[in-house]
Short mmCIF file of C-alpha atoms and ligand atoms in Angstrom, two decimals:
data_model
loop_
_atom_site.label_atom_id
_atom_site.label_comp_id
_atom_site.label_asym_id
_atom_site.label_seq_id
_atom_site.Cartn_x
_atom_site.Cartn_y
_atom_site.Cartn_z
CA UNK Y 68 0.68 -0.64 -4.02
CA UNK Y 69 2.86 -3.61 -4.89
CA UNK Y 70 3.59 -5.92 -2.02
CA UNK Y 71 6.15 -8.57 -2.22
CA UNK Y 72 6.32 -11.78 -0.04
CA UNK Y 73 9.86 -12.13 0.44
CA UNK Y 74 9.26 -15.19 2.86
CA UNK Y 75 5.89 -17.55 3.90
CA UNK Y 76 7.16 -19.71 6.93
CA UNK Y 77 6.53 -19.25 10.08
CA UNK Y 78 9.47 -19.17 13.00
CA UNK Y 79 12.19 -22.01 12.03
CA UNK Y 80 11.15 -21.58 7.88
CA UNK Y 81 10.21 -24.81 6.32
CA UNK Y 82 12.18 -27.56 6.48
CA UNK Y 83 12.99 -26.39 9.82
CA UNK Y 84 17.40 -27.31 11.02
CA UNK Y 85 15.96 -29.80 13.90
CA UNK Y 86 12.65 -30.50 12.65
CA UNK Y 87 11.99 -34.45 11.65
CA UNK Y 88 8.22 -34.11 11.08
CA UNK Y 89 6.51 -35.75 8.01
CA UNK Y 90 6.39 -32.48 6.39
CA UNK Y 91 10.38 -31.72 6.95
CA UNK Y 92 11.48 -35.72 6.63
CA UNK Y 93 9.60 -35.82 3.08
CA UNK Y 94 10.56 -32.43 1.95
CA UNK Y 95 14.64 -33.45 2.73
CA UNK Y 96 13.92 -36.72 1.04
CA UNK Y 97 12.77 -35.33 -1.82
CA UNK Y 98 9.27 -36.96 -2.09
CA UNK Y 99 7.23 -34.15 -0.69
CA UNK Y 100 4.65 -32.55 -2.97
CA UNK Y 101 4.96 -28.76 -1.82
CA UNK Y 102 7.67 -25.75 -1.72
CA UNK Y 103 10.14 -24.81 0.88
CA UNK Y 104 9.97 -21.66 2.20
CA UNK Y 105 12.15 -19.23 4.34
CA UNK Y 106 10.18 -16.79 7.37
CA UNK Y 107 7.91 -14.77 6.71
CA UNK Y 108 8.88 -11.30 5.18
CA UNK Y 109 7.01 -8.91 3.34
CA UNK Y 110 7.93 -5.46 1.77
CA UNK Y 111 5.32 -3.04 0.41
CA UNK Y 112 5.99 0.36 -2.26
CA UNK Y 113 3.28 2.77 -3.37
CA UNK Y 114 5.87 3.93 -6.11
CA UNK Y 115 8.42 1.04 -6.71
CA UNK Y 116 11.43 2.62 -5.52
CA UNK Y 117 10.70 3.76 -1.71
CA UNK Y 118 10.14 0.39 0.45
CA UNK Y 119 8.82 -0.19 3.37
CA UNK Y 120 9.32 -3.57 5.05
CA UNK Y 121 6.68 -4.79 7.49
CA UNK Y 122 9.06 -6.56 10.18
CA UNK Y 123 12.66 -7.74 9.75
CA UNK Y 124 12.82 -11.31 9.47
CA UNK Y 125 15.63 -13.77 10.76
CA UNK Y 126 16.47 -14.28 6.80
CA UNK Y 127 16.23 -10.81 5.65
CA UNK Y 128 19.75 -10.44 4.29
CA UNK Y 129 19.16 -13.04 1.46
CA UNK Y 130 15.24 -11.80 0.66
CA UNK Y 131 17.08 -8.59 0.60
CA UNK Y 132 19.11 -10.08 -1.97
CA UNK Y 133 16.69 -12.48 -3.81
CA UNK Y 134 14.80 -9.22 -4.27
CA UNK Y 135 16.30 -6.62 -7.63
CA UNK Y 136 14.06 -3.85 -6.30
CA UNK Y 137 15.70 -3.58 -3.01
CA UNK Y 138 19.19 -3.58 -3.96
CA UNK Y 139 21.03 -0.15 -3.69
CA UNK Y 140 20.73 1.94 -7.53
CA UNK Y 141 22.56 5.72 -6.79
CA UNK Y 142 25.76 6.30 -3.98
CA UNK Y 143 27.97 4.03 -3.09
CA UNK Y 144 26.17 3.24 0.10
CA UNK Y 145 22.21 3.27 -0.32
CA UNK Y 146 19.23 1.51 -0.05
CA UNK Y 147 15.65 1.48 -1.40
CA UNK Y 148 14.20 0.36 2.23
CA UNK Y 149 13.18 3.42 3.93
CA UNK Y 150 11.61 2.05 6.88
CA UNK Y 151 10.53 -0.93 9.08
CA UNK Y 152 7.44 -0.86 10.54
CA UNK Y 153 7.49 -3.58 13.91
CA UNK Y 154 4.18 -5.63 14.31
CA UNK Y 155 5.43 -7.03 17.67
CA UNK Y 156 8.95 -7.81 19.61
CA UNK Y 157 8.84 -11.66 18.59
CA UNK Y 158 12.16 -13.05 17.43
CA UNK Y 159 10.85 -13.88 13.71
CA UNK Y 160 9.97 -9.93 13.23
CA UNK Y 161 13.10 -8.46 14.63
CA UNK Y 162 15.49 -9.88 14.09
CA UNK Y 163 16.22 -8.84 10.99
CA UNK Y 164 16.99 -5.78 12.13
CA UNK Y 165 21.14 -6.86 12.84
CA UNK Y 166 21.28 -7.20 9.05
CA UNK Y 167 20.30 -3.41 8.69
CA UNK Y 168 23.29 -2.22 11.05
CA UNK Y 169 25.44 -0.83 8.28
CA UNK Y 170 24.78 2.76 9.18
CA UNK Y 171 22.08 3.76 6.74
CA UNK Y 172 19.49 5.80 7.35
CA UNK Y 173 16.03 4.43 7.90
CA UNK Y 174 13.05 4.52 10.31
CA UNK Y 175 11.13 2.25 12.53
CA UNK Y 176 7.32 2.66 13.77
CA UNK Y 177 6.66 0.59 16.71
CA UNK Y 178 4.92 1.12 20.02
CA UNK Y 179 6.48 2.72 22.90
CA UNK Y 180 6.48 -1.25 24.21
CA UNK Y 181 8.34 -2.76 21.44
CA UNK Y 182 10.94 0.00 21.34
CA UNK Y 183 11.52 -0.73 25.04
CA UNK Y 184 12.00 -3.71 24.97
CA UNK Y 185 14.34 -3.29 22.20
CA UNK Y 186 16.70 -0.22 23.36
CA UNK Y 187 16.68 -0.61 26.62
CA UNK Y 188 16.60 -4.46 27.16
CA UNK Y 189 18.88 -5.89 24.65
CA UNK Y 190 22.12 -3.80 24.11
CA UNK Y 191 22.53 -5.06 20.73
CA UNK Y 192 20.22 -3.10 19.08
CA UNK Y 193 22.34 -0.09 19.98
CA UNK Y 194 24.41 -1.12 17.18
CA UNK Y 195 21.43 0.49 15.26
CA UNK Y 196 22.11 3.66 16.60
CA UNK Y 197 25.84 4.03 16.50
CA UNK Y 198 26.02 7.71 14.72
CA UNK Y 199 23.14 10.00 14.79
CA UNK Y 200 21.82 9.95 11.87
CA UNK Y 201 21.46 6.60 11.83
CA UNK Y 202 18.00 4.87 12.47
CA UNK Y 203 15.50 6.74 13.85
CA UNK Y 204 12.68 4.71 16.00
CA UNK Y 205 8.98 6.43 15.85
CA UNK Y 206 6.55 5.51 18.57
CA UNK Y 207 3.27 4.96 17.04
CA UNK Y 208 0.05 4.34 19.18
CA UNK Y 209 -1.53 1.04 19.03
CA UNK Y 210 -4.88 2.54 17.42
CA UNK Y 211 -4.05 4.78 15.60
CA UNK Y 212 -3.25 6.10 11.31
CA UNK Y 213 0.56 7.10 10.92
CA UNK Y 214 2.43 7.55 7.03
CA UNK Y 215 5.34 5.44 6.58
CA UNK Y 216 7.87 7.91 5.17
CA UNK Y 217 11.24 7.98 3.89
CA UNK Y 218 14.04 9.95 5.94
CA UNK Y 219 14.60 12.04 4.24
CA UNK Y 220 11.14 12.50 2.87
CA UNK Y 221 11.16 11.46 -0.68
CA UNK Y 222 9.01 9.20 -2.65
CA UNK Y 223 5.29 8.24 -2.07
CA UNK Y 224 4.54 7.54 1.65
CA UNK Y 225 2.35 4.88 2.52
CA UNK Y 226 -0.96 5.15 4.78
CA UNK Y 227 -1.35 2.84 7.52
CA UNK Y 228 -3.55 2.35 10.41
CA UNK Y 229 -2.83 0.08 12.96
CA UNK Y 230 -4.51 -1.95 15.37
CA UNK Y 231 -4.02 -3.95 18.84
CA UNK Y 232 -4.43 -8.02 18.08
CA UNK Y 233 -2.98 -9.30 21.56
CA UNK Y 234 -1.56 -8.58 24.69
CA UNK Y 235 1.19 -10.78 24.80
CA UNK Y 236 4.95 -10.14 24.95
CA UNK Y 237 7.67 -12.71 23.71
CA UNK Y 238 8.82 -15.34 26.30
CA UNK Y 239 12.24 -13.51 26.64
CA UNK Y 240 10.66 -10.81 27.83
CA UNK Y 241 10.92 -10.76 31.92
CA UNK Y 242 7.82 -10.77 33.84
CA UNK Y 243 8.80 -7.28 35.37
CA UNK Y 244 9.70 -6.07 32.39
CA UNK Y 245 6.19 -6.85 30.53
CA UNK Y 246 4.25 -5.49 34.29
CA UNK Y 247 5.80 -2.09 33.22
CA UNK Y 248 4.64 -2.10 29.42
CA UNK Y 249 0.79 -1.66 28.17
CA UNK Y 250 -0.47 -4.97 26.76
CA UNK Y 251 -2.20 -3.60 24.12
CA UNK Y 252 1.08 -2.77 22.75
CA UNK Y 253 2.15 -6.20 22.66
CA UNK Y 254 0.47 -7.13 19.12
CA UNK Y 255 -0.69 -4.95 16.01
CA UNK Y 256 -2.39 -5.38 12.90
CA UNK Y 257 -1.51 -3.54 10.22
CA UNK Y 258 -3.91 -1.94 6.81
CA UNK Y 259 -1.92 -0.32 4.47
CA UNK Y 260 -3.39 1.53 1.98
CA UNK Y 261 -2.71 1.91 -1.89
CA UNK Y 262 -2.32 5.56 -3.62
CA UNK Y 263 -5.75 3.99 -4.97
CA UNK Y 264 -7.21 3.45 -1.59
CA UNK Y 265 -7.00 0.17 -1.93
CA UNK Y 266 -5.80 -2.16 1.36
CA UNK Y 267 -4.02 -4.78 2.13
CA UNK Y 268 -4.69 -6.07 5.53
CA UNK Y 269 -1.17 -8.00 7.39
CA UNK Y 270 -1.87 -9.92 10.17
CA UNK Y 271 1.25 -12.97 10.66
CA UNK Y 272 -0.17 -13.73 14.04
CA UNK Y 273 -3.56 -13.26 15.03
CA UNK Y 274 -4.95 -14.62 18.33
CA UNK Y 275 -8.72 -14.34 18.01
CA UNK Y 276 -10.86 -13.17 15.42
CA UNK Y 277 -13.78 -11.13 16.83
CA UNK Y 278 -16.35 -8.63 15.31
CA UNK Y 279 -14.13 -5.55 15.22
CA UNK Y 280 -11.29 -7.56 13.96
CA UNK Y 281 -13.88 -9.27 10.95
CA UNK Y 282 -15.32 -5.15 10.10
CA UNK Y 283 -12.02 -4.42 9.47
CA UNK Y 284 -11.32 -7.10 7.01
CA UNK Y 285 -14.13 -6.73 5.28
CA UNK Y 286 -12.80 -3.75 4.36
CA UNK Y 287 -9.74 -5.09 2.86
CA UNK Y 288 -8.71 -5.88 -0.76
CA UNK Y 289 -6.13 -7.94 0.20
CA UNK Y 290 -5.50 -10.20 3.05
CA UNK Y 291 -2.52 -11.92 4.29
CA UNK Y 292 -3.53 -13.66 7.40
CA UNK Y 293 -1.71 -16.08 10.22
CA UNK Y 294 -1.54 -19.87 8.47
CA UNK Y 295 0.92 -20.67 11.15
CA UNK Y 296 -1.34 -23.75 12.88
CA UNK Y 297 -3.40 -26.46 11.16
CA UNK Y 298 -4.77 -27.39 14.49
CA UNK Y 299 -4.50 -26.52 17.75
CA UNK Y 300 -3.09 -29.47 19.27
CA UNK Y 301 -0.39 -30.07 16.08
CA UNK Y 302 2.76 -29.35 18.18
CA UNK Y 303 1.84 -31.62 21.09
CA UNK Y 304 1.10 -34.17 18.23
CA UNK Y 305 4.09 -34.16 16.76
CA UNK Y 306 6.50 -33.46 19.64
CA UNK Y 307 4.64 -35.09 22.39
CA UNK Y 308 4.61 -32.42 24.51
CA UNK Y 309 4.56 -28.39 23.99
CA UNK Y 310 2.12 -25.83 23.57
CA UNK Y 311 -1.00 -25.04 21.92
CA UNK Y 312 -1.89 -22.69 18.81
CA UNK Y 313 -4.20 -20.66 20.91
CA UNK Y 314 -1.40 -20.80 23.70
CA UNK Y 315 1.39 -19.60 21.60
CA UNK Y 316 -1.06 -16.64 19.89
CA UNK Y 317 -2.36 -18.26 16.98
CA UNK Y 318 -5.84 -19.36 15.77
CA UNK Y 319 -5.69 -22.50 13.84
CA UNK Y 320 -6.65 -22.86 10.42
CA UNK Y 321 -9.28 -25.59 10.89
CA UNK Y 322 -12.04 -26.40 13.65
CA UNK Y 323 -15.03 -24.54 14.49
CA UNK Y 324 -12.64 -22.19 16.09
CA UNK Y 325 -10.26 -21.65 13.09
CA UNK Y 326 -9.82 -18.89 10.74
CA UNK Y 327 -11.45 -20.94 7.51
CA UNK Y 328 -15.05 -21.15 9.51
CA UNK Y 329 -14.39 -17.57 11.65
CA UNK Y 330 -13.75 -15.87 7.99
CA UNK Y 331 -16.01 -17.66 6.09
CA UNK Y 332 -18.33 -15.24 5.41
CA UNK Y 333 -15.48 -12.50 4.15
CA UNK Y 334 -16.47 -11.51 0.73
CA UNK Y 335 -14.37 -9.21 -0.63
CA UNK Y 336 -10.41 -9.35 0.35
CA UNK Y 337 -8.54 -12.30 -1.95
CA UNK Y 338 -7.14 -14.16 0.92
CA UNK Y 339 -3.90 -15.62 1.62
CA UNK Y 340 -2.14 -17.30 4.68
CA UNK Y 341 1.69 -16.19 5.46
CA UNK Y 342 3.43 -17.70 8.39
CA UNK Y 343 3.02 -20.93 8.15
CA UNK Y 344 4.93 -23.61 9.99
CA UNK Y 345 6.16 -26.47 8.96
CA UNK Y 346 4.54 -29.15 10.34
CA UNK Y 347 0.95 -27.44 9.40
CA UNK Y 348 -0.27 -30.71 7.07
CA UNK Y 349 -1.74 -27.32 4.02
CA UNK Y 350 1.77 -27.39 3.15
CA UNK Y 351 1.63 -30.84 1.41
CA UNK Y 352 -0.12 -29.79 -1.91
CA UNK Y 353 -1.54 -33.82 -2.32
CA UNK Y 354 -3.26 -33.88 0.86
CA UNK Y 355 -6.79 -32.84 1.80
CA UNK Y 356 -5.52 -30.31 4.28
CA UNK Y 357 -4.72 -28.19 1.08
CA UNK Y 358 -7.81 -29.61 -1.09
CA UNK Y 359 -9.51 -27.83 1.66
CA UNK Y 360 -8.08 -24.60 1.83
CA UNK Y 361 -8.22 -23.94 -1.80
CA UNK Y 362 -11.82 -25.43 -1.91
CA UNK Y 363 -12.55 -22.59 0.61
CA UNK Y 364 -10.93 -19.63 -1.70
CA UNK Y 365 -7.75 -19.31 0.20
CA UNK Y 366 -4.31 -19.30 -0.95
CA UNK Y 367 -1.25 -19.92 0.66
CA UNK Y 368 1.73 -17.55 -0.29
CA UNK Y 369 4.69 -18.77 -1.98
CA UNK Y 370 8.30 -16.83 -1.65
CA UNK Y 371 9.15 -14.40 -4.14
CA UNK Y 372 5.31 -13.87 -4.97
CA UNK Y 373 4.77 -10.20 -5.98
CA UNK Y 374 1.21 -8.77 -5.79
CA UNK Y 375 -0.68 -5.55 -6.46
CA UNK Y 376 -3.55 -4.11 -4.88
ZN1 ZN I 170 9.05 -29.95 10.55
#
């Protein structure tokens, strides 16, 4: 399977339009030692010309177009992305989806919540479905193995199972609104798995780590895992006020909560951190933040990186 990370940054991409931090300050000025990056976007192929992207970031019409293997090859109107598969309703992974509105044909896999949320609460997305054969939404259940497939069939599918990580719905969600959704549907993890049976593990937001959640990435040849925090506290640092990582659905990197101690002992997946935000102080590639990260055999993805498991 070859999996290419079309975008690294979390919400906002890196430097962020209103973001003054030291990260975004030095990065404008020039002196910062590190690489921009746009939001997180990834796209996966078990036979290089069917993709699959897992969401559809805020910047996917120039990934689209930073990337050769998903530009159109045969008809006049085409496209190698076959499908879209949704790991939650948050801004960053949907909405992407108004740059895929020029009536092609493709699917998303969500959950039954997601999909909700998306036809029946914002209008817009109807512009998705303006002829019939158009895009065609497929409920998946929040535990559960599904085939990502093209529509028409063609190609290599590609095995997934999925997995609930949270119970959370985005803030512009209304209260009633999430009351009458399942929470479990809020959140997935996704394993996708190589004609090899090889897997890559994608997890951009992950609010705990417990011992199910650690099984399954044992299992995994591949990781890309949520890099968006340093600490928990780093917004109300920097800001003064705002929320905390574990508030806003993340586990920090560091602390004897964060994901370097909770996955220490993980022995076999390479592992990598995707949506990362810009103020998180791993970005800045002289500071001991970094030193750290690398010292503990993580990496942190880099835009336009293409990998193969
Ligand atoms: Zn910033």
């Amino acid at each position: 399977m070859r999996i290419k990370i079309l975008g690294s940054a979390a919400g906002g991409g890196f430097p962020q339009w209103n973001c003054n931090c030291h990260n975004c300050h030095s990065l404008r000025a020039g002196t910062f030692q590190g690489k921009s990056r746009i939001q997180t976007q990834v796209a996966i192929s078990n036979d290089d010309r069917t993709w699959f992207l897992l969401n559809a970031s805020p910047d996917l019409r120039a990934q689209i177009e930073a990337t050769p293997a998903l530009h159109p090859r045969n008809a006049a109107r085409d496209s190698p992305i076959c499908g879209v598969l949704l790991t939650s309703a948050d801004i960053d992974q949907i909405a992407g989806l108004l740059s895929l509105r020029e009536l092609q044909p493709f699917r998303i896999y969500c959950t039954p919540s997601i999909r909700r949320i998306l036809q029946e609460d914002n209008s817009v997305f109807a512009m998705l479905n303006r002829v019939p054969d158009q895009v065609l939404w497929t409920d998946i259940d929040c535990d559960s193995s599904l085939c990502l497939q093209a529509l028409p069939e063609r190609g290599a599918g590609i095995n997934c199972s999925v997995f609930s990580l949270g119970n959370r719905f985005p803030a512009y969600v209304s209260r009633d609104r999430s009351l009458a959704l399942r929470p479990e549907e809020a959140l997935l993890g996704v394993i996708a798995v190589s004609s090899s049976g090889r897997r890559m593990a994608y997890m951009p937001a992950v609010p705990a780590v417990d011992d199910s959640l650690l099984q399954r990435l044992e299992e995994a040849d591949l990781l890309l895992f949520d890099g968006t925090f340093w600490s928990d506290d780093e917004l109300i640092r920097m800001q003064g006020s705002g929320s905390t990582a574990q508030a806003m659905g993340h586990i920090p990197v560091s602390g004897p909560e964060g994901s370097l101690r909770k996955l220490a002992g993980l022995r076999k997946p390479r592992k990598i951190f995707v949506h990362v935000n810009n103020t998180n102080p791993m970005l800045d590639e002289s500071g001991p933040e970094y030193q750290e990260v690398r010292a503990a055999g993580w990496e942190l993805a880099e835009d336009g990186w293409s990998l193969d498991v």
